[in-house]
Coordinates of C-alpha atoms and ligand atoms in Angstrom, one line a residue:
X84 CA -6.4 8.4 39.7
X85 CA -3.1 9.1 37.6
X86 CA -2.8 8.3 34.0
X87 CA -1.0 5.1 33.1
X88 CA 2.0 3.9 31.3
X89 CA 2.6 0.2 30.3
X90 CA 6.2 -0.8 30.9
X91 CA 7.8 -3.8 29.0
X92 CA 9.3 -5.4 32.2
X93 CA 12.1 -8.0 32.5
X94 CA 12.6 -7.9 36.2
X95 CA 16.2 -6.7 35.9
X96 CA 17.6 -3.7 37.4
X97 CA 17.0 -1.3 34.7
X98 CA 13.3 -1.9 34.2
X99 CA 12.8 -2.2 38.0
X100 CA 14.3 1.4 38.3
X101 CA 12.2 2.6 35.4
X102 CA 9.1 1.8 37.4
X103 CA 9.8 4.3 39.9
X104 CA 11.6 6.7 37.4
X105 CA 8.6 7.0 35.1
X106 CA 6.2 7.8 38.0
X107 CA 8.7 10.4 39.2
X108 CA 9.5 11.9 35.8
X109 CA 6.1 11.7 34.1
X110 CA 3.6 11.1 36.9
X111 CA 2.3 8.1 35.4
X112 CA 1.2 4.9 37.3
X113 CA 3.1 2.1 36.1
X114 CA 1.6 -1.1 34.8
X115 CA 4.4 -3.8 34.0
X116 CA 4.1 -6.2 31.0
X117 CA 6.2 -9.3 30.7
X118 CA 5.9 -11.6 27.8
X119 CA 7.6 -15.2 27.6
X120 CA 8.8 -15.9 24.1
X121 CA 11.1 -18.5 25.3
X122 CA 13.2 -16.4 27.6
X123 CA 11.5 -16.3 31.0
X124 CA 12.2 -18.9 33.9
X125 CA 9.4 -17.7 36.3
X126 CA 6.8 -15.5 35.1
X127 CA 5.1 -15.4 38.7
X128 CA 8.2 -14.2 40.4
X129 CA 8.8 -11.6 37.8
X130 CA 5.1 -10.4 38.5
X131 CA 5.5 -10.3 42.3
X132 CA 8.8 -8.3 41.7
X133 CA 7.0 -5.7 39.6
X134 CA 4.4 -5.2 42.4
X135 CA 7.2 -5.1 45.0
X136 CA 9.0 -2.2 43.1
X137 CA 5.7 -0.2 42.9
X138 CA 3.8 -1.3 39.8
X139 CA 0.1 -0.6 40.1
X140 CA -0.6 -3.8 38.1
X141 CA 1.6 -6.5 36.6
X142 CA 0.5 -8.4 33.5
X143 CA 2.5 -11.5 32.5
X144 CA 1.8 -13.6 29.4
X145 CA 3.1 -16.7 27.6
X146 CA 3.3 -16.0 23.9
X147 CA 5.6 -18.7 22.7
X148 CA 3.0 -20.1 20.4
X149 CA 2.2 -16.9 19.0
X150 CA 5.9 -16.1 18.4
X151 CA 6.5 -19.1 16.5
X152 CA 3.4 -19.2 14.5
X153 CA 3.3 -15.5 13.3
X154 CA 7.0 -14.4 13.5
X155 CA 9.5 -17.4 13.5
X156 CA 7.9 -19.7 11.0
X157 CA 7.4 -16.9 8.6
X158 CA 10.9 -15.7 8.6
X159 CA 12.1 -19.2 8.5
X160 CA 10.0 -19.8 5.1
X161 CA 11.7 -16.7 3.9
X162 CA 15.1 -17.9 4.7
X163 CA 15.7 -14.8 6.6
X164 CA 19.3 -14.5 7.7
X165 CA 20.8 -11.2 8.2
X166 CA 23.9 -10.5 6.5
X167 CA 24.1 -14.4 5.8
X168 CA 24.9 -15.1 9.4
X169 CA 22.3 -13.9 12.1
X170 CA 19.0 -15.8 12.4
X171 CA 17.3 -12.8 13.7
X172 CA 16.0 -14.0 17.0
X173 CA 16.0 -10.8 19.0
X174 CA 14.9 -8.7 16.0
X175 CA 11.8 -11.0 15.3
X176 CA 10.9 -10.9 18.9
X177 CA 10.4 -7.1 18.9
X178 CA 7.5 -6.6 16.7
X179 CA 5.5 -9.2 18.8
X180 CA 6.6 -7.2 22.1
X181 CA 5.4 -4.0 20.4
X182 CA 2.2 -5.5 19.5
X183 CA 1.5 -6.9 22.9
X184 CA 2.5 -3.6 24.5
X185 CA -0.2 -1.6 22.6
X186 CA -2.8 -4.3 23.2
X187 CA -2.0 -4.2 27.0
X188 CA -2.2 -0.3 26.9
X189 CA -5.5 -0.6 25.2
X190 CA -6.7 -3.1 27.8
X191 CA -5.4 -1.1 30.7
X192 CA -6.5 2.5 29.4
X193 CA -2.9 3.6 29.3
X194 CA -1.7 6.8 27.6
X195 CA 1.8 5.8 27.2
X196 CA 4.1 2.8 26.7
X197 CA 7.6 2.4 27.9
X198 CA 10.7 0.1 27.2
X199 CA 14.0 -0.5 28.5
X200 CA 16.1 0.0 25.4
X201 CA 19.0 2.2 25.2
X202 CA 19.6 4.9 22.5
X203 CA 22.4 3.1 20.6
X204 CA 20.8 -0.1 19.4
X205 CA 18.4 -1.6 16.9
X206 CA 16.0 -2.6 19.4
X207 CA 14.6 0.9 20.3
X208 CA 14.0 1.3 16.6
X209 CA 12.0 -1.8 16.2
X210 CA 9.9 -1.1 19.3
X211 CA 9.4 2.5 18.6
X212 CA 8.4 1.9 14.9
X213 CA 6.1 -1.0 15.9
X214 CA 4.4 0.9 18.6
X215 CA 4.2 4.1 16.5
X216 CA 2.6 2.0 13.8
X217 CA 0.0 0.1 15.8
X218 CA -0.6 2.8 18.6
X219 CA 0.1 6.3 16.9
X220 CA -1.5 8.0 19.8
X221 CA 0.5 6.5 22.5
X222 CA 3.4 8.4 24.1
X223 CA 6.7 6.5 24.0
X224 CA 9.0 6.6 26.9
X225 CA 12.5 4.9 26.9
X226 CA 14.1 5.7 30.3
X227 CA 17.4 4.1 29.6
X228 CA 17.6 6.4 26.7
X229 CA 16.6 9.5 28.6
X230 CA 18.0 9.3 32.1
X231 CA 21.5 9.6 31.4
X232 CA 22.5 7.7 34.5
X233 CA 25.9 5.6 34.6
X234 CA 25.8 2.1 36.3
X235 CA 26.8 3.5 39.6
X236 CA 24.2 6.2 39.5
X237 CA 21.5 3.6 38.8
X238 CA 22.5 1.5 41.5
X239 CA 22.5 4.6 43.8
X240 CA 19.0 5.4 42.7
X241 CA 18.0 1.9 43.4
X242 CA 19.2 1.9 46.8
X243 CA 17.6 5.3 47.6
X244 CA 14.4 3.9 46.4
X245 CA 14.6 0.4 48.2
X246 CA 14.6 -1.2 44.8
X247 CA 16.2 -4.6 45.3
X248 CA 19.6 -4.9 43.3
X249 CA 20.2 -8.5 42.0
X250 CA 22.4 -10.3 44.4
X251 CA 23.7 -12.6 41.5
X252 CA 27.0 -11.0 40.1
X253 CA 25.9 -9.0 37.0
X254 CA 26.8 -10.9 33.8
X255 CA 29.6 -9.1 31.8
X256 CA 27.6 -9.2 28.9
X257 CA 24.3 -7.7 27.6
X258 CA 22.2 -10.8 26.7
X259 CA 18.8 -11.2 24.9
X260 CA 17.1 -14.6 24.7
X261 CA 14.0 -16.0 23.0
X262 CA 13.4 -19.5 21.6
X263 CA 14.9 -18.7 18.2
X264 CA 18.2 -17.6 19.7
X265 CA 20.4 -15.9 22.3
X266 CA 22.3 -12.7 21.4
X267 CA 25.4 -11.7 23.5
X268 CA 27.2 -8.4 23.3
X269 CA 29.5 -6.0 25.1
X270 CA 32.4 -6.6 27.6
X271 CA 35.6 -8.4 26.2
X272 CA 33.5 -9.2 23.1
X273 CA 33.9 -5.6 22.1
X274 CA 37.5 -6.4 21.1
X275 CA 37.0 -7.9 17.8
X276 CA 40.4 -9.9 18.0
X277 CA 39.5 -11.6 21.1
X278 CA 38.0 -15.2 21.0
X279 CA 34.7 -15.4 22.9
X280 CA 35.4 -16.9 26.3
X281 CA 33.6 -19.9 27.2
X282 CA 31.4 -18.0 29.6
X283 CA 29.6 -16.4 26.6
X284 CA 27.9 -19.5 25.7
X285 CA 25.0 -21.1 27.5
X286 CA 23.1 -23.1 25.1
X287 CA 25.8 -24.9 23.0
X288 CA 28.5 -27.2 24.0
X289 CA 32.2 -26.5 22.9
X290 CA 32.7 -28.5 19.8
X291 CA 35.8 -30.1 21.5
X292 CA 33.7 -31.5 24.4
X293 CA 30.6 -32.3 22.2
X294 CA 29.8 -36.2 21.8
X295 CA 32.1 -38.1 19.5
X296 CA 29.1 -40.1 18.0
X297 CA 27.1 -38.1 15.5
X298 CA 23.4 -37.9 15.8
X299 CA 21.2 -38.2 12.7
X300 CA 17.9 -36.1 12.8
X301 CA 15.0 -36.1 10.3
X302 CA 13.0 -32.9 10.0
X303 CA 9.7 -33.2 8.1
X304 CA 8.0 -30.0 6.5
X305 CA 4.5 -29.4 5.2
X306 CA 4.3 -26.3 2.8
X307 CA 7.6 -24.9 4.2
X308 CA 6.5 -25.4 8.1
X309 CA 8.4 -27.9 10.1
X310 CA 5.8 -30.4 11.6
X311 CA 7.8 -33.4 12.9
X312 CA 11.0 -34.7 14.1
X313 CA 12.2 -38.3 13.3
X314 CA 8.8 -39.2 12.2
X315 CA 7.0 -38.0 15.3
X316 CA 4.6 -35.1 14.9
X317 CA 4.6 -32.4 17.7
X318 CA 3.8 -28.8 18.4
X319 CA 5.9 -26.0 17.0
X320 CA 7.3 -24.9 20.2
X321 CA 8.2 -28.4 21.2
X322 CA 9.7 -29.1 17.9
X323 CA 12.1 -26.1 18.5
X324 CA 12.9 -27.2 22.2
X325 CA 13.7 -30.8 21.1
X326 CA 15.9 -29.5 18.3
X327 CA 17.5 -26.7 20.6
X328 CA 18.6 -29.6 22.8
X329 CA 19.9 -31.9 20.3
X330 CA 21.8 -29.2 18.2
X331 CA 23.2 -27.6 21.4
X332 CA 24.5 -30.8 22.6
X333 CA 26.4 -31.2 19.3
X334 CA 27.7 -27.6 19.4
X335 CA 25.7 -26.4 16.6
X336 CA 24.5 -22.8 16.1
X337 CA 27.4 -20.6 17.3
X338 CA 27.8 -17.4 15.3
X339 CA 30.5 -14.6 15.8
X340 CA 29.5 -11.8 13.6
X341 CA 30.5 -8.1 12.9
X342 CA 27.4 -6.8 12.1
X343 CA 26.1 -3.6 10.6
X344 CA 23.6 -1.9 12.8
X345 CA 20.7 0.2 11.5
X346 CA 22.1 3.4 13.6
X347 CA 25.3 3.2 11.5
X348 CA 27.8 1.5 13.7
X349 CA 29.5 -2.0 13.2
X350 CA 29.1 -4.2 16.4
X351 CA 30.5 -7.5 17.2
X352 CA 27.7 -9.8 18.1
X353 CA 27.9 -13.4 19.3
X354 CA 24.7 -15.7 18.8
X355 CA 23.8 -19.1 19.9
X356 CA 21.0 -20.4 17.7
X357 CA 20.9 -24.3 17.7
X358 CA 17.4 -24.8 16.5
X359 CA 17.3 -22.0 14.1
X360 CA 20.6 -23.2 12.4
X361 CA 19.3 -26.6 11.9
X362 CA 15.8 -25.6 10.6
X363 CA 17.2 -22.8 8.2
X364 CA 19.6 -25.2 6.8
X365 CA 16.9 -28.0 6.5
X366 CA 14.4 -25.6 5.0
X367 CA 16.8 -24.3 2.4
X368 CA 17.8 -27.8 1.5
X369 CA 14.3 -29.0 0.8
X370 CA 13.4 -25.7 -0.9
X371 CA 16.5 -26.4 -3.4
X372 CA 15.0 -29.9 -3.9
X373 CA 11.5 -28.7 -5.1
X374 CA 11.9 -25.3 -6.6
X375 CA 13.3 -24.6 -10.0
X376 CA 16.7 -22.7 -10.4
X377 CA 14.8 -19.4 -11.4
X378 CA 12.6 -19.7 -8.5
X379 CA 15.5 -20.1 -6.0
X380 CA 17.6 -17.2 -7.5
X381 CA 14.6 -14.8 -7.1
X382 CA 13.7 -16.2 -3.5
X383 CA 17.4 -15.6 -2.5
X384 CA 17.0 -11.8 -3.5
X385 CA 13.7 -11.7 -1.5
X386 CA 15.3 -13.4 1.5
X387 CA 18.1 -10.7 1.8
X388 CA 15.4 -7.9 1.5
X389 CA 13.1 -9.7 4.0
X390 CA 15.9 -10.2 6.4
X391 CA 16.7 -6.4 6.2
X392 CA 13.2 -5.4 7.0
X393 CA 13.1 -7.6 10.0
X394 CA 16.5 -6.3 11.3
X395 CA 15.5 -2.7 10.4
X396 CA 12.4 -2.6 12.4
X397 CA 9.9 -2.6 9.4
X398 CA 8.0 -5.8 10.2
X399 CA 4.6 -3.9 10.3
X400 CA 5.2 -2.4 6.8
X401 CA 3.3 -3.2 3.7
X402 CA 6.3 -4.4 1.8
X403 CA 7.1 -6.9 4.5
X404 CA 3.4 -8.2 4.0
X405 CA 3.7 -8.0 0.2
X406 CA 7.0 -10.2 0.4
X407 CA 5.4 -12.6 2.9
X408 CA 2.4 -13.3 0.4
X409 CA 5.2 -14.0 -2.3
X410 CA 7.0 -16.3 0.2
X411 CA 3.8 -18.3 1.2
X412 CA 3.1 -18.8 -2.6
X413 CA 6.6 -20.3 -3.2
X414 CA 6.0 -22.9 -0.1
X415 CA 3.1 -24.9 -1.7
X416 CA 5.4 -27.6 -2.6
X417 CA 8.0 -27.3 0.1
X418 CA 6.9 -30.6 1.6
X419 CA 9.2 -33.5 2.4
X420 CA 12.0 -34.7 4.9
X421 CA 15.6 -33.5 5.3
X422 CA 18.0 -35.7 7.1
X423 CA 20.8 -34.0 8.9
X424 CA 23.9 -35.1 10.8
X425 CA 24.9 -33.1 13.8
X426 CA 28.6 -33.7 14.8
X427 CA 31.0 -31.7 16.7
X428 CA 29.8 -28.2 15.6
X429 CA 28.6 -29.1 12.3
X430 CA 25.2 -29.6 10.8
X431 CA 25.2 -31.3 7.5
X432 CA 22.3 -32.1 5.3
X433 CA 22.9 -35.9 4.3
X434 CA 19.6 -36.7 2.8
X435 CA 16.3 -35.4 1.3
X436 CA 13.1 -36.6 0.0
X437 CA 9.9 -35.2 -1.2
X438 CA 6.9 -36.2 -3.1
X439 CA 7.3 -32.8 -5.2
X440 CA 11.0 -33.2 -5.8
X441 CA 12.2 -31.9 -9.1
X442 CA 15.3 -34.2 -8.9
X443 CA 14.8 -36.7 -11.7
X444 CA 17.1 -39.8 -11.3
X445 CA 16.3 -40.7 -15.0
X446 CA 17.7 -37.4 -16.1
X447 CA 20.7 -37.3 -13.6
X448 CA 22.2 -40.7 -13.8
X449 CA 25.2 -41.8 -15.3
X450 CA 24.1 -45.2 -15.0
X451 CA 21.7 -47.5 -16.9
X452 CA 18.3 -46.0 -17.6
X453 CA 19.5 -42.7 -18.7
X454 CA 16.7 -40.7 -20.4
X455 CA 18.7 -37.6 -21.1
X456 CA 19.3 -37.4 -24.8
X457 CA 22.9 -36.2 -25.3
X458 CA 22.3 -35.6 -28.8
X459 CA 20.3 -32.7 -27.9
X460 CA 23.4 -30.9 -26.4
X461 CA 25.3 -29.8 -29.4
X462 CA 22.5 -27.7 -30.9
X463 CA 21.6 -26.2 -27.5
X464 CA 25.3 -25.3 -27.0
X465 CA 25.4 -23.7 -30.4
X466 CA 22.5 -21.3 -29.6
X467 CA 23.5 -20.8 -25.9
X468 CA 26.9 -19.5 -27.1
X469 CA 25.7 -17.7 -30.1
X470 CA 25.8 -14.2 -28.8
X471 CA 29.3 -14.7 -27.3
X472 CA 30.8 -16.0 -30.6
X473 CA 29.1 -13.2 -32.5
X474 CA 30.6 -10.5 -30.0
X475 CA 33.9 -12.1 -30.2
X476 CA 33.9 -11.8 -33.9
X477 CA 32.7 -8.3 -34.1
X478 CA 34.4 -6.7 -31.1
X479 CA 37.5 -8.5 -30.5
X480 CA 38.5 -6.1 -27.8
X481 CA 35.6 -7.2 -25.4
X482 CA 37.3 -10.6 -24.8
X483 CA 39.9 -11.6 -22.4
X484 CA 41.9 -13.9 -24.8
X485 CA 45.3 -13.8 -23.4
Ligands
LIG600 N1 22.4 -7.1 17.5 C1 21.3 -7.8 17.5 C2 20.1 -7.2 17.0 O1 20.2 -6.0 16.7 C3 21.0 -8.5 18.9 C4 20.7 -7.4 20.0 C5 20.7 -7.8 21.4 N2 20.0 -7.1 22.4 C6 20.5 -7.0 23.5 N3 19.9 -6.3 24.3 N4 21.7 -7.7 23.8 O2 19.0 -7.8 16.7

């Protein structure tokens, strides 16, 4: 019996060719592994296809729940948004895929794992680092990074090896999807001056054709985790699916981003992330309501760092874990309800309530019942401005006075 490799298999042309190519180049029997994290229409069909193109075994699994619990919600609690724009859908899917690839490799007694990433992107880094950390003894094969075939050569290889070529017209874009978002790149999008054509979008309406009537939606959180919509408790996966449909209908969640890749290049990326956009906005709003100014300032620093760690493929690092512990501690009182309005591409927070709110009406009001003692202010201001007044007196040149 030959040694085995476990290949992350999407059912597309590249990974189908890879089944054959790995056997030819490395002599390994290939076991395919396909995971649904909110991106797969028909797992059984993919399983059958893998066997048809020569896999000795084909494993399929639904990991949506695990994805949300262990990857999506932790990054939501951290407010992780890469470069302030990208909700990191593709990026947080990769460590889970790496983890499951290693697990299946163990179960199937494989000596190698393989994936379909090219040598130009971030995904190869995330998978290779994840696999190398969790299964250091496993050999990593990335056929599309190694074989150097053009599209035409790939098709010829497929024809020669009777690998079925998808009959549907190939999309002009490179697309990656999971339940937290959809990433679209290449084709006409490589021209940063060109507005994304309508066919780029699949999850969100165009704002112009979105409903004229706004939709209000209430998202309830417990300790930073969303648990209910409009008062109805539901599973995490279902909650994301319901929000996905509502926000998508109202054209919420489109992102057009010039992004700094880990491998040094800038790339133009389009994202659709309707549910993520709403949840990140709601979470941040609730947090603003229950944490102090100093906690919020510090947490924002951590958020940037946390997003970079995810983006840069360092999910399985001690630092990511350290930061997650900090983030979890900050979520103790992030409990309450945020009311949002979805309308023609906008998502606006219009209401908030929490039993732990630090918003005190008797301190904030300008109306009757004001408990704020205005007579305290002059003394406070004298001390607050003391260093500045002192410096202005002693070092006139430090002050812009003109
Ligand atoms: N640029 C994004 C990232 O690095 C998305 C990558 C999408 N991958 C793809 N094969 N289309 O996370």
